[in-house]
């Protein structure tokens, strides 16, 4: 599944002229040939580990039981050498993993001293096997610069969209999400799962209110107004909202506004003052404060 979503998402990325923005290739540790999967069909690989030498991004999907059997230094020599070369300081290659693919990066020693995540069912084993890695079991993905890790399969979608957004901007990432009919943006810091089932009835979910708020980001919105829109008390709304998104309502609103500001900055020639107004921050100073906190650079 993870291999397919990588091909689908990166393969769907297009420039304004409609040109493909990524060339996606499948590699196998043992070299070209058929790869056994945990489904009822094999996958053909055209390349071996040597292909990592010319890759801009290396994405490692999950092999589940095989991944979980790995220990430090336990990778096949050709794959270990290829990953070491890709991670070398002089290399500009970005390395990422989906689900238990993090075990591969950790076995290569590439996560030592770093923060990382994997599927929540595997985090205890991961932490025991690789004590030099700081494991965060509660997030969708972790971005450590050139090395990124994500949680389970669906979180791989979020990681891929995050990387596309970093490479080509919010508009391209949003277009990929539309083409592939997936949610356009979930924060890496959101929870992997919730303890209680997400309410499914329209009257008990905050999804409609979130969609309503998305259309009104330029308008001042208070927690009380959002709760009233959902026909809930502030306390109930706040609890349901966090259960469904992993964020408080105002955290979510601020992040959506930063995303909106980023889209406007990338796609228009608006002044920072105008972007601040249209994104709902009111002033350029407020936009700069939240933008730097979220993106790491000034707008």
PDB file of C-alpha atoms in Angstrom:
ATOM      1  CA  UNK A   1       0.000   0.000   0.000  1.00  0.00           C
ATOM      2  CA  UNK A   2       2.733   2.479   0.955  1.00  0.00           C
ATOM      3  CA  UNK A   3       4.625   1.898  -2.288  1.00  0.00           C
ATOM      4  CA  UNK A   4       1.469   2.570  -4.274  1.00  0.00           C
ATOM      5  CA  UNK A   5       0.645   5.787  -2.478  1.00  0.00           C
ATOM      6  CA  UNK A   6       4.181   7.105  -3.044  1.00  0.00           C
ATOM      7  CA  UNK A   7       3.847   6.504  -6.790  1.00  0.00           C
ATOM      8  CA  UNK A   8       0.331   7.930  -6.840  1.00  0.00           C
ATOM      9  CA  UNK A   9       1.016  11.120  -4.899  1.00  0.00           C
ATOM     10  CA  UNK A  10       4.399  12.096  -6.319  1.00  0.00           C
ATOM     11  CA  UNK A  11       3.278  10.968  -9.766  1.00  0.00           C
ATOM     12  CA  UNK A  12       0.301  13.333  -9.572  1.00  0.00           C
ATOM     13  CA  UNK A  13       2.414  16.442  -8.907  1.00  0.00           C
ATOM     14  CA  UNK A  14       2.331  18.809 -11.897  1.00  0.00           C
ATOM     15  CA  UNK A  15       3.818  22.173 -12.756  1.00  0.00           C
ATOM     16  CA  UNK A  16       1.645  25.066 -13.935  1.00  0.00           C
ATOM     17  CA  UNK A  17       2.387  23.884 -17.490  1.00  0.00           C
ATOM     18  CA  UNK A  18       1.179  20.382 -16.662  1.00  0.00           C
ATOM     19  CA  UNK A  19       4.622  18.768 -16.580  1.00  0.00           C
ATOM     20  CA  UNK A  20       5.466  16.016 -14.100  1.00  0.00           C
ATOM     21  CA  UNK A  21       7.511  17.330 -11.189  1.00  0.00           C
ATOM     22  CA  UNK A  22       8.890  13.976 -10.035  1.00  0.00           C
ATOM     23  CA  UNK A  23      10.277  10.878 -11.695  1.00  0.00           C
ATOM     24  CA  UNK A  24       9.415   7.950  -9.425  1.00  0.00           C
ATOM     25  CA  UNK A  25      11.384   4.701  -9.553  1.00  0.00           C
ATOM     26  CA  UNK A  26      11.119   1.477  -7.527  1.00  0.00           C
ATOM     27  CA  UNK A  27      14.296  -0.074  -6.096  1.00  0.00           C
ATOM     28  CA  UNK A  28      14.851  -3.361  -4.274  1.00  0.00           C
ATOM     29  CA  UNK A  29      17.659  -4.327  -1.861  1.00  0.00           C
ATOM     30  CA  UNK A  30      18.416  -7.473  -3.878  1.00  0.00           C
ATOM     31  CA  UNK A  31      18.425  -5.710  -7.235  1.00  0.00           C
ATOM     32  CA  UNK A  32      16.004  -5.709 -10.187  1.00  0.00           C
ATOM     33  CA  UNK A  33      13.268  -8.324 -10.163  1.00  0.00           C
ATOM     34  CA  UNK A  34      10.015  -9.243  -8.472  1.00  0.00           C
ATOM     35  CA  UNK A  35       9.495  -8.242  -4.842  1.00  0.00           C
ATOM     36  CA  UNK A  36       7.306 -10.359  -2.598  1.00  0.00           C
ATOM     37  CA  UNK A  37       4.615  -8.331  -0.830  1.00  0.00           C
ATOM     38  CA  UNK A  38       2.239  -9.044   2.041  1.00  0.00           C
ATOM     39  CA  UNK A  39      -0.626  -8.956  -0.477  1.00  0.00           C
ATOM     40  CA  UNK A  40      -1.374 -11.615  -3.091  1.00  0.00           C
ATOM     41  CA  UNK A  41       0.741 -10.066  -5.840  1.00  0.00           C
ATOM     42  CA  UNK A  42       4.447  -9.272  -6.390  1.00  0.00           C
ATOM     43  CA  UNK A  43       5.877  -5.895  -7.395  1.00  0.00           C
ATOM     44  CA  UNK A  44       8.487  -5.455 -10.096  1.00  0.00           C
ATOM     45  CA  UNK A  45      11.585  -3.370  -9.346  1.00  0.00           C
ATOM     46  CA  UNK A  46      13.791  -2.044 -12.133  1.00  0.00           C
ATOM     47  CA  UNK A  47      16.687  -0.955  -9.920  1.00  0.00           C
ATOM     48  CA  UNK A  48      18.818  -2.062  -6.985  1.00  0.00           C
ATOM     49  CA  UNK A  49      20.380  -0.036  -4.140  1.00  0.00           C
ATOM     50  CA  UNK A  50      22.776   1.631  -6.576  1.00  0.00           C
ATOM     51  CA  UNK A  51      19.883   3.816  -7.774  1.00  0.00           C
ATOM     52  CA  UNK A  52      19.958   5.681  -4.463  1.00  0.00           C
ATOM     53  CA  UNK A  53      23.118   7.416  -5.687  1.00  0.00           C
ATOM     54  CA  UNK A  54      21.173   9.576  -8.151  1.00  0.00           C
ATOM     55  CA  UNK A  55      17.937   9.996  -6.185  1.00  0.00           C
ATOM     56  CA  UNK A  56      16.893  13.368  -4.792  1.00  0.00           C
ATOM     57  CA  UNK A  57      14.505  11.670  -2.357  1.00  0.00           C
ATOM     58  CA  UNK A  58      14.586   8.102  -1.032  1.00  0.00           C
ATOM     59  CA  UNK A  59      11.303   6.858   0.448  1.00  0.00           C
ATOM     60  CA  UNK A  60      11.278   3.553   2.336  1.00  0.00           C
ATOM     61  CA  UNK A  61       7.850   1.892   2.633  1.00  0.00           C
ATOM     62  CA  UNK A  62       6.971  -0.717   5.237  1.00  0.00           C
ATOM     63  CA  UNK A  63       7.839  -4.400   5.105  1.00  0.00           C
ATOM     64  CA  UNK A  64       6.279  -4.950   8.538  1.00  0.00           C
ATOM     65  CA  UNK A  65       7.548  -8.267   9.964  1.00  0.00           C
ATOM     66  CA  UNK A  66      10.831  -8.019   8.046  1.00  0.00           C
ATOM     67  CA  UNK A  67      11.348  -4.460   9.278  1.00  0.00           C
ATOM     68  CA  UNK A  68      10.579  -5.393  12.868  1.00  0.00           C
ATOM     69  CA  UNK A  69      13.218  -8.137  12.813  1.00  0.00           C
ATOM     70  CA  UNK A  70      15.978  -5.618  12.064  1.00  0.00           C
ATOM     71  CA  UNK A  71      18.615  -4.676  14.629  1.00  0.00           C
ATOM     72  CA  UNK A  72      21.368  -2.016  14.596  1.00  0.00           C
ATOM     73  CA  UNK A  73      23.767  -2.753  11.756  1.00  0.00           C
ATOM     74  CA  UNK A  74      21.555  -5.552  10.475  1.00  0.00           C
ATOM     75  CA  UNK A  75      20.929  -4.364   6.917  1.00  0.00           C
ATOM     76  CA  UNK A  76      22.293  -6.171   3.846  1.00  0.00           C
ATOM     77  CA  UNK A  77      25.679  -4.644   3.011  1.00  0.00           C
ATOM     78  CA  UNK A  78      24.721  -3.160  -0.407  1.00  0.00           C
ATOM     79  CA  UNK A  79      21.685  -1.397   1.072  1.00  0.00           C
ATOM     80  CA  UNK A  80      23.627  -0.178   4.116  1.00  0.00           C
ATOM     81  CA  UNK A  81      26.361   1.295   1.895  1.00  0.00           C
ATOM     82  CA  UNK A  82      23.816   2.962  -0.379  1.00  0.00           C
ATOM     83  CA  UNK A  83      21.967   4.543   2.550  1.00  0.00           C
ATOM     84  CA  UNK A  84      25.212   5.707   4.163  1.00  0.00           C
ATOM     85  CA  UNK A  85      26.247   7.375   0.911  1.00  0.00           C
ATOM     86  CA  UNK A  86      22.840   9.001   0.490  1.00  0.00           C
ATOM     87  CA  UNK A  87      22.977  10.373   4.038  1.00  0.00           C
ATOM     88  CA  UNK A  88      26.555  11.670   3.789  1.00  0.00           C
ATOM     89  CA  UNK A  89      27.017  15.390   4.555  1.00  0.00           C
ATOM     90  CA  UNK A  90      28.084  16.134   0.989  1.00  0.00           C
ATOM     91  CA  UNK A  91      24.924  14.504  -0.381  1.00  0.00           C
ATOM     92  CA  UNK A  92      21.726  16.487  -0.797  1.00  0.00           C
ATOM     93  CA  UNK A  93      19.509  13.400  -0.811  1.00  0.00           C
ATOM     94  CA  UNK A  94      16.432  13.465   1.409  1.00  0.00           C
ATOM     95  CA  UNK A  95      15.540  10.200   3.155  1.00  0.00           C
ATOM     96  CA  UNK A  96      12.094   9.320   4.476  1.00  0.00           C
ATOM     97  CA  UNK A  97      10.212   6.307   5.766  1.00  0.00           C
ATOM     98  CA  UNK A  98       6.575   5.304   6.004  1.00  0.00           C
ATOM     99  CA  UNK A  99       5.261   3.134   8.840  1.00  0.00           C
ATOM    100  CA  UNK A 100       7.800   0.464   9.873  1.00  0.00           C
ATOM    101  CA  UNK A 101      10.193   1.634   7.173  1.00  0.00           C
ATOM    102  CA  UNK A 102      11.700   3.641  10.044  1.00  0.00           C
ATOM    103  CA  UNK A 103      13.310   0.391  11.231  1.00  0.00           C
ATOM    104  CA  UNK A 104      15.437   0.415   8.057  1.00  0.00           C
ATOM    105  CA  UNK A 105      16.687   3.958   8.649  1.00  0.00           C
ATOM    106  CA  UNK A 106      17.370   3.137  12.293  1.00  0.00           C
ATOM    107  CA  UNK A 107      19.199  -0.101  11.453  1.00  0.00           C
ATOM    108  CA  UNK A 108      21.464   1.960   9.194  1.00  0.00           C
ATOM    109  CA  UNK A 109      22.235   4.248  12.139  1.00  0.00           C
ATOM    110  CA  UNK A 110      20.689   7.244  10.398  1.00  0.00           C
ATOM    111  CA  UNK A 111      18.235   8.027  13.196  1.00  0.00           C
ATOM    112  CA  UNK A 112      20.742   7.941  16.063  1.00  0.00           C
ATOM    113  CA  UNK A 113      20.345  11.064  18.175  1.00  0.00           C
ATOM    114  CA  UNK A 114      17.268  12.087  16.198  1.00  0.00           C
ATOM    115  CA  UNK A 115      13.555  12.213  16.877  1.00  0.00           C
ATOM    116  CA  UNK A 116      11.477   9.757  14.827  1.00  0.00           C
ATOM    117  CA  UNK A 117       8.152   7.973  14.677  1.00  0.00           C
ATOM    118  CA  UNK A 118       6.654   4.780  13.279  1.00  0.00           C
ATOM    119  CA  UNK A 119       3.312   2.977  13.511  1.00  0.00           C
ATOM    120  CA  UNK A 120       2.042   3.256  17.078  1.00  0.00           C
ATOM    121  CA  UNK A 121       1.764  -0.529  17.389  1.00  0.00           C
ATOM    122  CA  UNK A 122       5.509  -0.797  16.727  1.00  0.00           C
ATOM    123  CA  UNK A 123       6.835   2.109  18.796  1.00  0.00           C
ATOM    124  CA  UNK A 124       7.611   0.063  21.929  1.00  0.00           C
ATOM    125  CA  UNK A 125       9.630  -2.487  19.946  1.00  0.00           C
ATOM    126  CA  UNK A 126      11.317   0.307  18.012  1.00  0.00           C
ATOM    127  CA  UNK A 127      12.342   2.104  21.208  1.00  0.00           C
ATOM    128  CA  UNK A 128      13.737  -1.087  22.748  1.00  0.00           C
ATOM    129  CA  UNK A 129      15.651  -2.046  19.611  1.00  0.00           C
ATOM    130  CA  UNK A 130      17.045   1.409  18.871  1.00  0.00           C
ATOM    131  CA  UNK A 131      17.603   3.201  22.204  1.00  0.00           C
ATOM    132  CA  UNK A 132      19.689   5.908  20.514  1.00  0.00           C
ATOM    133  CA  UNK A 133      16.564   7.178  18.736  1.00  0.00           C
ATOM    134  CA  UNK A 134      14.041   9.455  20.458  1.00  0.00           C
ATOM    135  CA  UNK A 135      10.717   7.849  19.552  1.00  0.00           C
ATOM    136  CA  UNK A 136       7.562   9.966  19.419  1.00  0.00           C
ATOM    137  CA  UNK A 137       4.597   7.557  19.330  1.00  0.00           C
ATOM    138  CA  UNK A 138       1.904  10.228  19.178  1.00  0.00           C
ATOM    139  CA  UNK A 139       2.495  12.084  15.902  1.00  0.00           C
ATOM    140  CA  UNK A 140       1.731  11.522  12.228  1.00  0.00           C
ATOM    141  CA  UNK A 141       5.218  12.357  11.003  1.00  0.00           C
ATOM    142  CA  UNK A 142       8.511  13.883  12.118  1.00  0.00           C
ATOM    143  CA  UNK A 143      10.548  16.231   9.917  1.00  0.00           C
ATOM    144  CA  UNK A 144      14.209  16.322  10.960  1.00  0.00           C
ATOM    145  CA  UNK A 145      15.373  18.180   7.884  1.00  0.00           C
ATOM    146  CA  UNK A 146      16.936  15.708   5.444  1.00  0.00           C
ATOM    147  CA  UNK A 147      15.498  12.718   7.318  1.00  0.00           C
ATOM    148  CA  UNK A 148      11.758  12.263   7.848  1.00  0.00           C
ATOM    149  CA  UNK A 149       9.676   9.458   9.342  1.00  0.00           C
ATOM    150  CA  UNK A 150       5.933   8.850   9.403  1.00  0.00           C
ATOM    151  CA  UNK A 151       3.473   6.693  11.278  1.00  0.00           C
ATOM    152  CA  UNK A 152       1.116   4.133   9.698  1.00  0.00           C
ATOM    153  CA  UNK A 153      -0.010   3.924   6.092  1.00  0.00           C
ATOM    154  CA  UNK A 154      -2.447   6.854   6.077  1.00  0.00           C
ATOM    155  CA  UNK A 155       0.159   9.080   7.737  1.00  0.00           C
ATOM    156  CA  UNK A 156       2.349   8.346   4.725  1.00  0.00           C
ATOM    157  CA  UNK A 157      -0.099  10.401   2.675  1.00  0.00           C
ATOM    158  CA  UNK A 158       0.437  13.333   5.024  1.00  0.00           C
ATOM    159  CA  UNK A 159       4.211  12.920   4.855  1.00  0.00           C
ATOM    160  CA  UNK A 160       4.235  12.823   1.045  1.00  0.00           C
ATOM    161  CA  UNK A 161       2.034  15.912   0.797  1.00  0.00           C
ATOM    162  CA  UNK A 162       4.281  17.653   3.329  1.00  0.00           C
ATOM    163  CA  UNK A 163       7.353  16.952   1.195  1.00  0.00           C
ATOM    164  CA  UNK A 164       5.598  18.054  -1.993  1.00  0.00           C
ATOM    165  CA  UNK A 165       4.536  21.235  -0.210  1.00  0.00           C
ATOM    166  CA  UNK A 166       8.101  21.885   0.924  1.00  0.00           C
ATOM    167  CA  UNK A 167       9.426  21.273  -2.609  1.00  0.00           C
ATOM    168  CA  UNK A 168       6.868  23.092  -4.725  1.00  0.00           C
ATOM    169  CA  UNK A 169       4.527  25.042  -2.460  1.00  0.00           C
ATOM    170  CA  UNK A 170       1.071  24.756  -0.984  1.00  0.00           C
ATOM    171  CA  UNK A 171      -0.772  25.167  -4.296  1.00  0.00           C
ATOM    172  CA  UNK A 172       0.911  22.138  -5.898  1.00  0.00           C
ATOM    173  CA  UNK A 173       0.345  20.028  -2.778  1.00  0.00           C
ATOM    174  CA  UNK A 174      -3.314  21.053  -2.690  1.00  0.00           C
ATOM    175  CA  UNK A 175      -3.662  20.135  -6.367  1.00  0.00           C
ATOM    176  CA  UNK A 176      -2.169  16.687  -5.682  1.00  0.00           C
ATOM    177  CA  UNK A 177      -4.633  16.224  -2.823  1.00  0.00           C
ATOM    178  CA  UNK A 178      -7.523  17.138  -5.123  1.00  0.00           C
ATOM    179  CA  UNK A 179      -6.330  14.816  -7.876  1.00  0.00           C
ATOM    180  CA  UNK A 180      -5.981  11.885  -5.489  1.00  0.00           C
ATOM    181  CA  UNK A 181      -9.039  12.787  -3.371  1.00  0.00           C
ATOM    182  CA  UNK A 182      -7.272  12.867  -0.008  1.00  0.00           C
ATOM    183  CA  UNK A 183      -7.375  15.456   2.802  1.00  0.00           C
ATOM    184  CA  UNK A 184      -5.129  18.353   1.744  1.00  0.00           C
ATOM    185  CA  UNK A 185      -3.250  18.888   4.993  1.00  0.00           C
ATOM    186  CA  UNK A 186      -2.920  17.224   8.377  1.00  0.00           C
ATOM    187  CA  UNK A 187      -0.230  18.497  10.694  1.00  0.00           C
ATOM    188  CA  UNK A 188       2.651  16.208  11.549  1.00  0.00           C
ATOM    189  CA  UNK A 189       2.022  16.814  15.235  1.00  0.00           C
ATOM    190  CA  UNK A 190      -1.520  15.489  15.158  1.00  0.00           C
ATOM    191  CA  UNK A 191      -2.266  12.309  17.076  1.00  0.00           C
ATOM    192  CA  UNK A 192      -1.859   8.967  15.261  1.00  0.00           C
ATOM    193  CA  UNK A 193      -5.096   7.617  16.685  1.00  0.00           C
ATOM    194  CA  UNK A 194      -7.789   8.463  19.204  1.00  0.00           C
ATOM    195  CA  UNK A 195      -8.845   6.340  22.144  1.00  0.00           C
ATOM    196  CA  UNK A 196     -12.566   6.754  21.523  1.00  0.00           C
ATOM    197  CA  UNK A 197     -14.388   6.351  18.193  1.00  0.00           C
ATOM    198  CA  UNK A 198     -14.829   9.535  16.193  1.00  0.00           C
ATOM    199  CA  UNK A 199     -18.519  10.527  16.249  1.00  0.00           C
ATOM    200  CA  UNK A 200     -20.082   9.796  12.890  1.00  0.00           C
ATOM    201  CA  UNK A 201     -23.371  11.648  13.045  1.00  0.00           C
ATOM    202  CA  UNK A 202     -23.472  15.097  11.495  1.00  0.00           C
ATOM    203  CA  UNK A 203     -24.891  16.539  14.729  1.00  0.00           C
ATOM    204  CA  UNK A 204     -22.034  15.143  16.844  1.00  0.00           C
ATOM    205  CA  UNK A 205     -19.061  15.836  14.556  1.00  0.00           C
ATOM    206  CA  UNK A 206     -17.098  19.054  14.159  1.00  0.00           C
ATOM    207  CA  UNK A 207     -16.352  18.416  10.483  1.00  0.00           C
ATOM    208  CA  UNK A 208     -19.094  20.717   9.177  1.00  0.00           C
ATOM    209  CA  UNK A 209     -17.943  23.492  11.467  1.00  0.00           C
ATOM    210  CA  UNK A 210     -14.365  23.066  10.274  1.00  0.00           C
ATOM    211  CA  UNK A 211     -15.511  23.333   6.648  1.00  0.00           C
ATOM    212  CA  UNK A 212     -17.555  26.416   7.562  1.00  0.00           C
ATOM    213  CA  UNK A 213     -14.567  28.023   9.283  1.00  0.00           C
ATOM    214  CA  UNK A 214     -12.289  27.250   6.309  1.00  0.00           C
ATOM    215  CA  UNK A 215     -14.540  29.466   4.178  1.00  0.00           C
ATOM    216  CA  UNK A 216     -14.298  32.313   6.698  1.00  0.00           C
ATOM    217  CA  UNK A 217     -10.627  32.459   7.642  1.00  0.00           C
ATOM    218  CA  UNK A 218     -10.501  36.206   6.965  1.00  0.00           C
ATOM    219  CA  UNK A 219     -13.251  36.760   9.533  1.00  0.00           C
ATOM    220  CA  UNK A 220     -12.528  36.988  13.275  1.00  0.00           C
ATOM    221  CA  UNK A 221     -13.790  33.719  14.773  1.00  0.00           C
ATOM    222  CA  UNK A 222     -14.082  32.926  18.456  1.00  0.00           C
ATOM    223  CA  UNK A 223     -14.321  29.600  20.220  1.00  0.00           C
ATOM    224  CA  UNK A 224     -17.853  30.469  21.299  1.00  0.00           C
ATOM    225  CA  UNK A 225     -18.889  31.160  17.697  1.00  0.00           C
ATOM    226  CA  UNK A 226     -17.438  27.855  16.506  1.00  0.00           C
ATOM    227  CA  UNK A 227     -19.191  25.950  19.290  1.00  0.00           C
ATOM    228  CA  UNK A 228     -22.480  27.698  18.526  1.00  0.00           C
ATOM    229  CA  UNK A 229     -22.125  26.780  14.849  1.00  0.00           C
ATOM    230  CA  UNK A 230     -21.778  23.134  15.894  1.00  0.00           C
ATOM    231  CA  UNK A 231     -24.747  23.476  18.291  1.00  0.00           C
ATOM    232  CA  UNK A 232     -22.585  22.365  21.206  1.00  0.00           C
ATOM    233  CA  UNK A 233     -21.377  23.832  24.453  1.00  0.00           C
ATOM    234  CA  UNK A 234     -17.839  25.216  24.358  1.00  0.00           C
ATOM    235  CA  UNK A 235     -16.637  22.381  26.579  1.00  0.00           C
ATOM    236  CA  UNK A 236     -18.220  19.622  24.474  1.00  0.00           C
ATOM    237  CA  UNK A 237     -17.102  21.211  21.215  1.00  0.00           C
ATOM    238  CA  UNK A 238     -13.510  21.601  22.421  1.00  0.00           C
ATOM    239  CA  UNK A 239     -13.386  17.978  23.545  1.00  0.00           C
ATOM    240  CA  UNK A 240     -14.903  16.627  20.312  1.00  0.00           C
ATOM    241  CA  UNK A 241     -12.679  18.857  18.200  1.00  0.00           C
ATOM    242  CA  UNK A 242      -9.521  17.592  19.867  1.00  0.00           C
ATOM    243  CA  UNK A 243     -10.695  13.976  19.562  1.00  0.00           C
ATOM    244  CA  UNK A 244     -11.175  14.421  15.818  1.00  0.00           C
ATOM    245  CA  UNK A 245      -8.126  16.532  14.937  1.00  0.00           C
ATOM    246  CA  UNK A 246      -5.608  16.176  17.762  1.00  0.00           C
ATOM    247  CA  UNK A 247      -5.607  19.996  18.095  1.00  0.00           C
ATOM    248  CA  UNK A 248      -7.557  22.600  20.021  1.00  0.00           C
ATOM    249  CA  UNK A 249      -9.984  24.646  17.886  1.00  0.00           C
ATOM    250  CA  UNK A 250      -7.801  27.757  18.049  1.00  0.00           C
ATOM    251  CA  UNK A 251      -4.593  25.841  17.269  1.00  0.00           C
ATOM    252  CA  UNK A 252      -6.318  24.386  14.218  1.00  0.00           C
ATOM    253  CA  UNK A 253      -7.634  27.802  13.158  1.00  0.00           C
ATOM    254  CA  UNK A 254      -4.198  29.425  13.450  1.00  0.00           C
ATOM    255  CA  UNK A 255      -2.578  26.680  11.374  1.00  0.00           C
ATOM    256  CA  UNK A 256      -5.235  26.943   8.675  1.00  0.00           C
ATOM    257  CA  UNK A 257      -4.650  30.683   8.527  1.00  0.00           C
ATOM    258  CA  UNK A 258      -0.895  30.208   8.187  1.00  0.00           C
ATOM    259  CA  UNK A 259      -1.568  27.743   5.354  1.00  0.00           C
ATOM    260  CA  UNK A 260      -3.854  30.284   3.689  1.00  0.00           C
ATOM    261  CA  UNK A 261      -1.223  33.004   4.044  1.00  0.00           C
ATOM    262  CA  UNK A 262       1.385  30.728   2.524  1.00  0.00           C
ATOM    263  CA  UNK A 263      -0.865  29.990  -0.460  1.00  0.00           C
ATOM    264  CA  UNK A 264      -1.451  33.711  -1.032  1.00  0.00           C
ATOM    265  CA  UNK A 265       2.243  34.541  -0.741  1.00  0.00           C
ATOM    266  CA  UNK A 266       3.115  31.851  -3.274  1.00  0.00           C
ATOM    267  CA  UNK A 267       0.335  32.501  -5.773  1.00  0.00           C
ATOM    268  CA  UNK A 268      -0.244  36.286  -5.669  1.00  0.00           C
ATOM    269  CA  UNK A 269       1.738  39.519  -5.523  1.00  0.00           C
ATOM    270  CA  UNK A 270      -0.265  40.808  -2.549  1.00  0.00           C
ATOM    271  CA  UNK A 271       1.540  42.849   0.079  1.00  0.00           C
ATOM    272  CA  UNK A 272       2.174  41.249   3.457  1.00  0.00           C
ATOM    273  CA  UNK A 273      -0.437  43.575   4.961  1.00  0.00           C
ATOM    274  CA  UNK A 274      -3.084  42.392   2.509  1.00  0.00           C
ATOM    275  CA  UNK A 275      -2.142  38.737   3.009  1.00  0.00           C
ATOM    276  CA  UNK A 276      -2.424  39.232   6.769  1.00  0.00           C
ATOM    277  CA  UNK A 277      -5.931  40.624   6.332  1.00  0.00           C
ATOM    278  CA  UNK A 278      -7.140  37.950   3.914  1.00  0.00           C
ATOM    279  CA  UNK A 279      -5.709  35.146   6.040  1.00  0.00           C
ATOM    280  CA  UNK A 280      -7.398  36.454   9.170  1.00  0.00           C
ATOM    281  CA  UNK A 281      -4.389  37.679  11.143  1.00  0.00           C
ATOM    282  CA  UNK A 282      -5.391  41.328  10.972  1.00  0.00           C
ATOM    283  CA  UNK A 283      -1.893  42.803  11.045  1.00  0.00           C
ATOM    284  CA  UNK A 284       1.407  42.038   9.366  1.00  0.00           C
ATOM    285  CA  UNK A 285       3.055  41.758  12.789  1.00  0.00           C
ATOM    286  CA  UNK A 286       0.627  39.046  13.864  1.00  0.00           C
ATOM    287  CA  UNK A 287       1.117  37.196  10.574  1.00  0.00           C
ATOM    288  CA  UNK A 288       4.910  37.320  10.927  1.00  0.00           C
ATOM    289  CA  UNK A 289       4.760  35.997  14.485  1.00  0.00           C
ATOM    290  CA  UNK A 290       2.619  32.989  13.602  1.00  0.00           C
ATOM    291  CA  UNK A 291       4.271  32.394  10.219  1.00  0.00           C
ATOM    292  CA  UNK A 292       7.769  32.237  11.702  1.00  0.00           C
ATOM    293  CA  UNK A 293       6.562  29.936  14.488  1.00  0.00           C
ATOM    294  CA  UNK A 294       4.947  27.585  11.979  1.00  0.00           C
ATOM    295  CA  UNK A 295       7.155  27.750   8.868  1.00  0.00           C
ATOM    296  CA  UNK A 296      10.463  28.875  10.326  1.00  0.00           C
ATOM    297  CA  UNK A 297      10.971  31.875   8.038  1.00  0.00           C
ATOM    298  CA  UNK A 298       9.448  35.331   7.782  1.00  0.00           C
ATOM    299  CA  UNK A 299       6.769  35.840   5.084  1.00  0.00           C
TER     300      UNK A 299
END
